[in-house]
Amino acid sequence: MALIQLRGLTKLYRMGDSIVRALDGVDLSVDSGEFVAITGPSGSGKSTMMHVLGCLDRPTAGEYVLNGQRVSDLSDRELAIIRNRYIGFVFQTFNLINRTTALENVSVPLFYARQANTRAAALEALERVGLRHRAGHRPSELSGGERQRVAIARAIVNSPVFLLADEPTGNLDSRTGEQIMQVFHALNAQGVTIVLVTHEPDIALQARRIVQMRDGKIVADRPAEEFVRSGEIPRPATASHVLLAPDSPLAAAMPNGDRSPTYDALPPRMMPGANTALGCGVFAIVAVLASMCIGMLVPRPTPDQLAVAAKPPTSLSVMVLATAIAMLLGIISGVVAIFWAKGVMRRIRTEPGNWLGRGRARAGGLLGWLVVGFPVLSVAYGIVSRMLAARG
């Protein structure tokens, strides 16, 4: 079974009246232990591919299976867990914390994974990149190559299933960049799966396999040896194809193939959070109705009972407390439903695609507003009633 499987992966972005098809039906498979370079000119879709592979973004359509688990439809919390456990990130700008040592920087993923003994694992990771002797130095005391090696150690400290590198040599000179590539080769020889995103042909040729992208599609997927034998390198191309919205004034001047895709052609997908908004709204209504029913069952003590008893019976106190708790839970769930519904509707408006869940989000938000507005209306009704009674 492949470690990474992409099937029909599509990602659309809305830019004003235009739709950018950043990924256009991408199919890709990466086996465990491979060293793959994703390359292409600016705007080819490789950065979007990196975001999807790193679970930093969700596809508009298609399927992403990582290590046998479908991750394209997971929640934000579940995606964060996947990123921490299965993926190691190496960025072009290092992204180190300047006020802490190299050892402490490498320990950050272990801290978020809630591991107790972080020092031993962090030192082992630094040893693998040849920087154990620099564990106590801060980033400002390290060279650019050393900082990138610290970033690599941080990426592998959790023993991820694959390493995702975004232009790892972009901020380094050629000699230092070659040293970093030697580190990647050593890690790959140890069994680490590496996916490297770069626009530099000479860096891409050092991978075992090159995936070339253009206009959001994979146009070449071959072993690096074939590029070396033929002398071919990825050729520059124009920026990513921009698709105009149907109602754009410029759409009429474009060929039919250059207009925006109809969203009906994309498989319908439920927008994450729509079911949560509806569920919270329904729970809020049920909780409020339950509190009202309990309140109706609470017996009102007579004046004689109040005169005899200094405090109400225990059963009465329990019922009053249950009424208050049910009402409070209903109000909290109503507020949560409102915020979830707003987030879902905002994503549906801004993210192109054949999204489902509008009705569920709206229903959940409406139920939330009814629940939150109920106490306000009740208080307002009581105040008005008292004012009218006082005047009468």
Tab-separated table of N, CA, C and O in Angstrom, residues 82-151:
chain	number	residue	atom	x	y	z
A	82	ILE	N	-2.717	14.750	13.038
A	82	ILE	CA	-2.011	14.104	11.921
A	82	ILE	C	-0.691	14.814	11.645
A	82	ILE	O	0.347	14.177	11.444
A	83	ARG	N	-0.715	16.153	11.624
A	83	ARG	CA	0.519	16.912	11.366
A	83	ARG	C	1.578	16.635	12.414
A	83	ARG	O	2.770	16.513	12.096
A	84	ASN	N	1.167	16.519	13.660
A	84	ASN	CA	2.136	16.319	14.744
A	84	ASN	C	2.716	14.912	14.737
A	84	ASN	O	3.903	14.720	15.017
A	85	ARG	N	1.910	13.925	14.398
A	85	ARG	CA	2.343	12.537	14.508
A	85	ARG	C	2.991	11.994	13.241
A	85	ARG	O	3.881	11.155	13.312
A	86	TYR	N	2.526	12.426	12.088
A	86	TYR	CA	2.904	11.753	10.856
A	86	TYR	C	3.750	12.588	9.897
A	86	TYR	O	4.343	12.036	8.981
A	87	ILE	N	3.787	13.910	10.070
A	87	ILE	CA	4.446	14.763	9.070
A	87	ILE	C	5.506	15.628	9.736
A	87	ILE	O	5.255	16.250	10.773
A	88	GLY	N	6.679	15.680	9.130
A	88	GLY	CA	7.724	16.594	9.563
A	88	GLY	C	7.900	17.694	8.531
A	88	GLY	O	7.967	17.413	7.329
A	89	PHE	N	7.950	18.947	8.981
A	89	PHE	CA	8.015	20.096	8.072
A	89	PHE	C	9.399	20.746	8.130
A	89	PHE	O	9.943	20.969	9.221
A	90	VAL	N	9.933	21.069	6.950
A	90	VAL	CA	11.156	21.851	6.836
A	90	VAL	C	10.840	23.026	5.926
A	90	VAL	O	10.452	22.829	4.767
A	91	PHE	N	10.999	24.254	6.442
A	91	PHE	CA	10.611	25.446	5.697
A	91	PHE	C	11.839	26.188	5.177
A	91	PHE	O	12.954	26.036	5.699
A	92	GLN	N	11.597	27.009	4.195
A	92	GLN	CA	12.674	27.803	3.602
A	92	GLN	C	13.247	28.799	4.598
A	92	GLN	O	14.453	29.064	4.606
A	93	THR	N	12.403	29.364	5.462
A	93	THR	CA	12.836	30.409	6.402
A	93	THR	C	13.155	29.862	7.786
A	93	THR	O	13.198	30.618	8.753
A	94	PHE	N	13.333	28.546	7.928
A	94	PHE	CA	13.749	27.869	9.154
A	94	PHE	C	12.654	27.864	10.227
A	94	PHE	O	12.385	26.853	10.838
A	95	ASN	N	12.047	29.051	10.517
A	95	ASN	CA	10.980	29.170	11.521
A	95	ASN	C	11.414	28.664	12.894
A	95	ASN	O	10.689	27.940	13.568
A	96	LEU	N	12.611	29.070	13.302
A	96	LEU	CA	13.099	28.728	14.633
A	96	LEU	C	12.750	29.826	15.623
A	96	LEU	O	12.556	30.984	15.248
A	97	ILE	N	12.681	29.462	16.906
A	97	ILE	CA	12.416	30.428	17.974
A	97	ILE	C	13.754	31.005	18.424
A	97	ILE	O	14.598	30.284	18.968
A	98	ASN	N	13.946	32.288	18.213
A	98	ASN	CA	15.268	32.898	18.418
A	98	ASN	C	15.703	32.919	19.873
A	98	ASN	O	16.895	32.882	20.160
A	99	ARG	N	14.758	32.998	20.803
A	99	ARG	CA	15.140	33.163	22.211
A	99	ARG	C	15.476	31.838	22.900
A	99	ARG	O	15.829	31.840	24.083
A	100	THR	N	15.332	30.711	22.189
A	100	THR	CA	15.602	29.410	22.800
A	100	THR	C	16.762	28.729	22.090
A	100	THR	O	17.160	29.106	20.982
A	101	THR	N	17.312	27.707	22.715
A	101	THR	CA	18.456	26.991	22.170
A	101	THR	C	18.019	26.030	21.064
A	101	THR	O	16.826	25.783	20.864
A	102	ALA	N	19.014	25.485	20.389
A	102	ALA	CA	18.724	24.503	19.340
A	102	ALA	C	18.006	23.290	19.922
A	102	ALA	O	17.055	22.767	19.329
A	103	LEU	N	18.450	22.851	21.101
A	103	LEU	CA	17.815	21.703	21.754
A	103	LEU	C	16.347	21.985	22.056
A	103	LEU	O	15.469	21.141	21.824
A	104	GLU	N	16.059	23.176	22.558
A	104	GLU	CA	14.672	23.529	22.897
A	104	GLU	C	13.820	23.680	21.640
A	104	GLU	O	12.631	23.335	21.645
A	105	ASN	N	14.411	24.190	20.548
A	105	ASN	CA	13.681	24.281	19.289
A	105	ASN	C	13.295	22.899	18.782
A	105	ASN	O	12.162	22.691	18.319
A	106	VAL	N	14.207	21.966	18.867
A	106	VAL	CA	13.929	20.612	18.397
A	106	VAL	C	12.878	19.936	19.280
A	106	VAL	O	12.106	19.090	18.810
A	107	SER	N	12.791	20.325	20.543
A	107	SER	CA	11.861	19.694	21.480
A	107	SER	C	10.426	20.168	21.319
A	107	SER	O	9.523	19.586	21.931
A	108	VAL	N	10.187	21.214	20.527
A	108	VAL	CA	8.838	21.780	20.419
A	108	VAL	C	7.797	20.753	19.989
A	108	VAL	O	6.736	20.641	20.602
A	109	PRO	N	8.018	19.962	18.921
A	109	PRO	CA	6.990	18.971	18.544
A	109	PRO	C	6.720	17.954	19.644
A	109	PRO	O	5.592	17.489	19.804
A	110	LEU	N	7.746	17.606	20.426
A	110	LEU	CA	7.551	16.661	21.524
A	110	LEU	C	6.684	17.268	22.612
A	110	LEU	O	5.876	16.575	23.238
A	111	PHE	N	6.832	18.569	22.835
A	111	PHE	CA	6.008	19.260	23.827
A	111	PHE	C	4.538	19.210	23.424
A	111	PHE	O	3.662	18.911	24.243
A	112	TYR	N	4.259	19.490	22.148
A	112	TYR	CA	2.870	19.452	21.694
A	112	TYR	C	2.317	18.035	21.657
A	112	TYR	O	1.100	17.839	21.733
A	113	ALA	N	3.209	17.048	21.509
A	113	ALA	CA	2.771	15.654	21.574
A	113	ALA	C	2.641	15.169	23.015
A	113	ALA	O	2.294	14.009	23.246
A	114	ARG	N	2.920	16.053	23.993
A	114	ARG	CA	2.766	15.765	25.424
A	114	ARG	C	3.652	14.614	25.871
A	114	ARG	O	3.243	13.752	26.642
A	115	GLN	N	4.888	14.619	25.366
A	115	GLN	CA	5.849	13.627	25.808
A	115	GLN	C	6.641	14.184	26.987
A	115	GLN	O	7.006	15.359	27.008
A	116	ALA	N	6.892	13.324	27.953
A	116	ALA	CA	7.540	13.783	29.184
A	116	ALA	C	9.037	14.017	28.992
A	116	ALA	O	9.556	15.098	29.246
A	117	ASN	N	9.763	13.011	28.521
A	117	ASN	CA	11.209	13.110	28.373
A	117	ASN	C	11.538	13.572	26.953
A	117	ASN	O	11.592	12.771	26.013
A	118	THR	N	11.741	14.868	26.798
A	118	THR	CA	11.997	15.427	25.463
A	118	THR	C	13.488	15.572	25.170
A	118	THR	O	13.882	15.614	24.005
A	119	ARG	N	14.309	15.641	26.188
A	119	ARG	CA	15.733	15.935	25.986
A	119	ARG	C	16.441	14.826	25.207
A	119	ARG	O	17.182	15.105	24.252
A	120	ALA	N	16.207	13.581	25.589
A	120	ALA	CA	16.914	12.476	24.947
A	120	ALA	C	16.555	12.382	23.461
A	120	ALA	O	17.432	12.224	22.602
A	121	ALA	N	15.267	12.487	23.146
A	121	ALA	CA	14.849	12.394	21.747
A	121	ALA	C	15.373	13.578	20.937
A	121	ALA	O	15.775	13.420	19.782
A	122	ALA	N	15.385	14.777	21.537
A	122	ALA	CA	15.878	15.957	20.831
A	122	ALA	C	17.378	15.850	20.565
A	122	ALA	O	17.852	16.202	19.477
A	123	LEU	N	18.129	15.354	21.532
A	123	LEU	CA	19.568	15.169	21.329
A	123	LEU	C	19.841	14.122	20.251
A	123	LEU	O	20.779	14.265	19.445
A	124	GLU	N	19.039	13.083	20.215
A	124	GLU	CA	19.217	12.064	19.179
A	124	GLU	C	18.947	12.640	17.787
A	124	GLU	O	19.669	12.325	16.833
A	125	ALA	N	17.932	13.491	17.688
A	125	ALA	CA	17.636	14.114	16.399
A	125	ALA	C	18.770	15.034	15.960
A	125	ALA	O	19.146	15.064	14.779
A	126	LEU	N	19.311	15.807	16.893
A	126	LEU	CA	20.457	16.663	16.573
A	126	LEU	C	21.674	15.835	16.179
A	126	LEU	O	22.463	16.233	15.309
A	127	GLU	N	21.825	14.672	16.806
A	127	GLU	CA	22.936	13.783	16.453
A	127	GLU	C	22.799	13.299	15.010
A	127	GLU	O	23.803	13.192	14.278
A	128	ARG	N	21.594	13.030	14.573
A	128	ARG	CA	21.363	12.522	13.212
A	128	ARG	C	21.726	13.559	12.154
A	128	ARG	O	22.061	13.189	11.024
A	129	VAL	N	21.640	14.852	12.500
A	129	VAL	CA	22.014	15.894	11.535
A	129	VAL	C	23.398	16.473	11.843
A	129	VAL	O	23.798	17.479	11.255
A	130	GLY	N	24.118	15.856	12.791
A	130	GLY	CA	25.488	16.265	13.081
A	130	GLY	C	25.617	17.550	13.872
A	130	GLY	O	26.622	18.259	13.741
A	131	LEU	N	24.644	17.870	14.727
A	131	LEU	CA	24.693	19.130	15.478
A	131	LEU	C	24.510	18.928	16.983
A	131	LEU	O	24.099	19.852	17.688
A	132	ARG	N	24.840	17.757	17.486
A	132	ARG	CA	24.691	17.529	18.919
A	132	ARG	C	25.574	18.490	19.710
A	132	ARG	O	25.197	18.967	20.783
A	133	HIS	N	26.747	18.824	19.173
A	133	HIS	CA	27.666	19.704	19.879
A	133	HIS	C	27.186	21.159	19.898
A	133	HIS	O	27.750	21.994	20.614
A	134	ARG	N	26.136	21.490	19.138
A	134	ARG	CA	25.604	22.853	19.099
A	134	ARG	C	24.245	22.941	19.782
A	134	ARG	O	23.499	23.902	19.584
A	135	ALA	N	23.927	21.953	20.608
A	135	ALA	CA	22.599	21.880	21.222
A	135	ALA	C	22.297	23.089	22.104
A	135	ALA	O	21.149	23.515	22.207
A	136	GLY	N	23.318	23.663	22.753
A	136	GLY	CA	23.085	24.777	23.660
A	136	GLY	C	23.143	26.148	23.017
A	136	GLY	O	23.016	27.162	23.713
A	137	HIS	N	23.325	26.229	21.705
A	137	HIS	CA	23.438	27.514	21.020
A	137	HIS	C	22.078	27.988	20.510
A	137	HIS	O	21.235	27.185	20.093
A	138	ARG	N	21.893	29.300	20.525
A	138	ARG	CA	20.664	29.893	19.984
A	138	ARG	C	20.800	30.076	18.470
A	138	ARG	O	21.923	30.090	17.935
A	139	PRO	N	19.676	30.227	17.754
A	139	PRO	CA	19.750	30.381	16.293
A	139	PRO	C	20.645	31.520	15.840
A	139	PRO	O	21.287	31.420	14.789
A	140	SER	N	20.699	32.620	16.613
A	140	SER	CA	21.537	33.753	16.224
A	140	SER	C	23.021	33.415	16.269
A	140	SER	O	23.843	34.122	15.677
A	141	GLU	N	23.372	32.335	16.956
A	141	GLU	CA	24.764	31.911	17.069
A	141	GLU	C	25.115	30.813	16.056
A	141	GLU	O	26.227	30.295	16.092
A	142	LEU	N	24.174	30.481	15.175
A	142	LEU	CA	24.385	29.421	14.200
A	142	LEU	C	24.412	29.991	12.794
A	142	LEU	O	23.818	31.039	12.519
A	143	SER	N	25.080	29.300	11.902
A	143	SER	CA	25.093	29.708	10.495
A	143	SER	C	23.766	29.314	9.838
A	143	SER	O	22.949	28.591	10.420
A	144	GLY	N	23.567	29.775	8.599
A	144	GLY	CA	22.334	29.443	7.904
A	144	GLY	C	22.164	27.951	7.709
A	144	GLY	O	21.069	27.403	7.901
A	145	GLY	N	23.255	27.275	7.329
A	145	GLY	CA	23.177	25.831	7.151
A	145	GLY	C	22.885	25.106	8.447
A	145	GLY	O	22.124	24.130	8.474
A	146	GLU	N	23.488	25.558	9.545
A	146	GLU	CA	23.239	24.935	10.845
A	146	GLU	C	21.797	25.154	11.287
A	146	GLU	O	21.162	24.256	11.855
A	147	ARG	N	21.262	26.341	11.034
A	147	ARG	CA	19.868	26.597	11.393
A	147	ARG	C	18.921	25.687	10.612
A	147	ARG	O	17.936	25.192	11.148
A	148	GLN	N	19.228	25.467	9.330
A	148	GLN	CA	18.373	24.576	8.564
A	148	GLN	C	18.496	23.144	9.056
A	148	GLN	O	17.510	22.394	9.061
A	149	ARG	N	19.667	22.750	9.487
A	149	ARG	CA	19.835	21.405	10.034
A	149	ARG	C	19.097	21.248	11.352
A	149	ARG	O	18.554	20.177	11.655
A	150	VAL	N	19.049	22.318	12.155
A	150	VAL	CA	18.228	22.288	13.371
A	150	VAL	C	16.753	22.126	13.002
A	150	VAL	O	16.013	21.369	13.633
A	151	ALA	N	16.326	22.830	11.943
A	151	ALA	CA	14.941	22.705	11.491
A	151	ALA	C	14.650	21.281	11.019
A	151	ALA	O	13.558	20.749	11.259
